[in-house]
Amino acid sequence: MTGLGALFLSAAFVDNMPLTLFLGLCTFLALSRSPEAALGLGVAMTGVLGVTVPLNHLVYTYLLAPDAWAWAGLPEIDLSYLSLIAFIGVIAASVQLLEMLLDRFLPAIHAAFGVFLPLLTVQCAILAGSLFMVERSYTLAQSAVFGLGSGAGFALAVAMLGSIRTRLAYADLPAGLRGLGIAFVLTGLMSLGFAAFAQMAAAE
Amino acid sequence: MMEVLLGSAVIVVLVVGMSAGLLLLRRRLLPDTGLDVSVNDAVHLAARRGATLLGVLHDAGIGIPAACGGSGTCGLCRVTVTGAGAGTPQATERGVLSASDRRAHVRLACQTRLRGDCAVRVPDDILSAGGGVVCTVASTRMLAPLIREIVVDLPQEHPTEFRAGDFMQVTAPPYRLDFRSLDVPTAFADAWEISGWREMRVASDAEVTRAYSLASRPEDAGRAVFNIRLAVPPAGREDTVPPGIVSSWLFSLKAGDAITLSGPFGDFHVQPTGRDMVFVGGGVGMAPLRAMIHQELGHGTQRHIRYFYGARSAADLFYSDEFTALSTRHDNFGWTPALSEPAPGDRWHGATGFVHEVLWAEMSRHPAPEECEYYLCGPPVMISAVLATLERLGVEPLFIFYDDFGA
Ligand SMILES: Cc1cc2nc3c(=O)[nH]c(=O)nc-3n(C[C@H](O)[C@H](O)[C@H](O)COP(=O)(O)OP(=O)(O)OC[C@H]3O[C@@H](n4cnc5c(N)ncnc54)[C@H](O)[C@@H]3O)c2cc1C
Ligand code: FES
């Protein structure tokens, strides 16, 4: 398997955002009540991560990284401590852009998302994608693949949880567990399942 | 120093650049052009992109009822919208509109954000009703500790035709009220003192509109009769939470005062069938049911009518003598008031218990409860208890009509 393919799979399964790293849990739990909303969230996550991680890679490499200004004769300048604020700005702008494009060209999908799209601006999994990119020093191509991969992993996990929760409509749960209670338990169980991928990766 | 300057410059340029880019793109992608909304193919309204359809209609004086104030819960602002400019139904609308409504392009005006030209169809009477009509209060009186009857003289030129079950919209102007200044009849003064309702104060600095059902009888032609329940705060919070804005204002009205009404509107009506009718009411749910019963009996209907009305004690029961008189005059009308907690001084000989229990006791002796039509109006808890009872009696939802006042 090529390096990029392996990176995609590992981002989607081994380092699954909600189930292995427990990132983005608030939207993960809130929007998994119906499979349609879950799928919509998954698609939005994939789109936003796939766009923002490579964009932030460019911002980081050419503006913020320790040797970004060497060409201007300023090799000692290191602006990497500004990456948090810059990344958040880029994410907010990308989400806005995505929202406008959807509103213009795919109004049905835009209506289905409603308020969820702007919510992604402050979603921790999305920021985490960009921070991991810096920490692991990905190249531009790797950043794009990593963004898409972790988005796809999120989409898969939330769609699975959404489907299980619809099935639970027929289950006779004790009153205290209904709703979020059982969703937490399910998330824990799914997370145990995903831990198996980490074992496979470690065994290789 | 260099680092600080460069860092600030990078962040400023990045943020300003992205904002400027987004603004430019927004102008290209979503131009803020004027839109055209055509109403019943007769009127054309200019609107801005992104405005709600309800706001556009209201600004033009087209009084679409909106009891929930545009939060998408009451379902009264239904209109038929065609044209791409209306977009697709929002998630909030799915809960209120049925699948067949949606196929017929019915939308909630308050949830429809305009994105292009569109054509709206509203009932003709709403278009002709125009904005509010200023009327005069003819009389007011207290019926129960928290319920007041308000009779309004309608202007001669205003069409007074209404179908029993309809409601009108009342618009309260900005006002402030101290409940100390309110006249409360001695019969209810104790209840008011004990509950702390005299300490309440309320102020409103904008016009507020709410729906109120008509309780008018055929003999009230030219007048609108309302039964208003004062929306008091939850018990124990009288000094922190203000009471309801419009109901408080209505409580402060006296004969001769001006009041702005629009309507009538409504889709809670007696069905034109031959089935026996069972009315179940509580609180101010009295209003539309009273209008329906009087209108049906006034038309000389042969259908059997029974009216179950639930109240707590005799003090909360009103119009009782009127219905007792109706039941002696009409063989096909039966009146069953039920008290859930009769006070010792009430000397109550009638039915005791919650109205759904009394309904169950009576209707389970009926030869075919599933063949009757049911009309319910009252507080949400009463409605859900009665619906559960009717299900136990085997009544199909098809035969149940109710108005929960937008709860
Ligand atoms: C079709 C229809 C028919 C209707 N017919 C009738 C009728 O015949 N008779 C009738 O009496 N009503 C009727 N209603 C209900 C009526 O329209 C109003 O909803 C009702 O009178 C309350 O309006 P309000 O402006 O007085 O109260 P609002 O100002 O809307 O307040 C509602 C409640 O909220 C409480 N509240 C206010 N502020 C706070 C706060 N900060 N925290 C917590 N609580 C707060 C108030 O104390 C009050 O109890 C009908 C409704 C519909 C939709
Ligand atoms: S005003 Fe639209 S649903 Fe109430």
PDB file of N, CA and C and ligand atoms in Angstrom, chain B residues 66 68 70 72-77 108 110, ligand 2:
ATOM      1  N   ALA B  66     -50.320  34.537  13.585  1.00  0.00           N
ATOM      2  CA  ALA B  66     -49.015  34.021  14.005  1.00  0.00           C
ATOM      3  C   ALA B  66     -49.001  33.999  15.521  1.00  0.00           C
ATOM      4  N   CYS B  68     -47.646  32.048  17.693  1.00  0.00           N
ATOM      5  CA  CYS B  68     -46.431  31.739  18.439  1.00  0.00           C
ATOM      6  C   CYS B  68     -45.367  32.791  18.190  1.00  0.00           C
ATOM      7  N   GLY B  70     -43.895  33.565  15.441  1.00  0.00           N
ATOM      8  CA  GLY B  70     -42.900  33.252  14.422  1.00  0.00           C
ATOM      9  C   GLY B  70     -41.872  32.232  14.844  1.00  0.00           C
ATOM     10  N   GLY B  72     -42.433  28.993  14.765  1.00  0.00           N
ATOM     11  CA  GLY B  72     -42.622  27.750  14.019  1.00  0.00           C
ATOM     12  C   GLY B  72     -43.281  26.644  14.802  1.00  0.00           C
ATOM     13  N   THR B  73     -44.054  26.980  15.854  1.00  0.00           N
ATOM     14  CA  THR B  73     -44.681  25.917  16.635  1.00  0.00           C
ATOM     15  C   THR B  73     -46.190  25.899  16.514  1.00  0.00           C
ATOM     16  N   CYS B  74     -46.837  27.053  16.277  1.00  0.00           N
ATOM     17  CA  CYS B  74     -48.299  27.063  16.323  1.00  0.00           C
ATOM     18  C   CYS B  74     -48.911  26.579  15.024  1.00  0.00           C
ATOM     19  N   GLY B  75     -48.193  26.707  13.912  1.00  0.00           N
ATOM     20  CA  GLY B  75     -48.707  26.222  12.640  1.00  0.00           C
ATOM     21  C   GLY B  75     -49.843  27.058  12.074  1.00  0.00           C
ATOM     22  N   LEU B  76     -50.063  28.255  12.591  1.00  0.00           N
ATOM     23  CA  LEU B  76     -51.184  29.064  12.107  1.00  0.00           C
ATOM     24  C   LEU B  76     -50.805  29.876  10.877  1.00  0.00           C
ATOM     25  N   CYS B  77     -49.510  30.061  10.640  1.00  0.00           N
ATOM     26  CA  CYS B  77     -49.104  30.958   9.566  1.00  0.00           C
ATOM     27  C   CYS B  77     -48.973  30.212   8.249  1.00  0.00           C
ATOM     28  N   LEU B 108     -44.832  27.191   6.335  1.00  0.00           N
ATOM     29  CA  LEU B 108     -45.047  28.112   7.442  1.00  0.00           C
ATOM     30  C   LEU B 108     -44.390  29.429   7.040  1.00  0.00           C
ATOM     31  N   CYS B 110     -43.573  31.930   8.669  1.00  0.00           N
ATOM     32  CA  CYS B 110     -42.539  32.457   9.558  1.00  0.00           C
ATOM     33  C   CYS B 110     -41.211  31.743   9.366  1.00  0.00           C
TER      34      CYS B 110
HETATM   35  S1  FES C   2     -46.139  31.924  13.480  1.00  0.00           S
HETATM   36 FE1  FES C   2     -45.402  30.418  12.153  1.00  0.00          FE
HETATM   37  S2  FES C   2     -45.821  28.637  13.255  1.00  0.00           S
HETATM   38 FE2  FES C   2     -46.506  30.151  14.620  1.00  0.00          FE
END
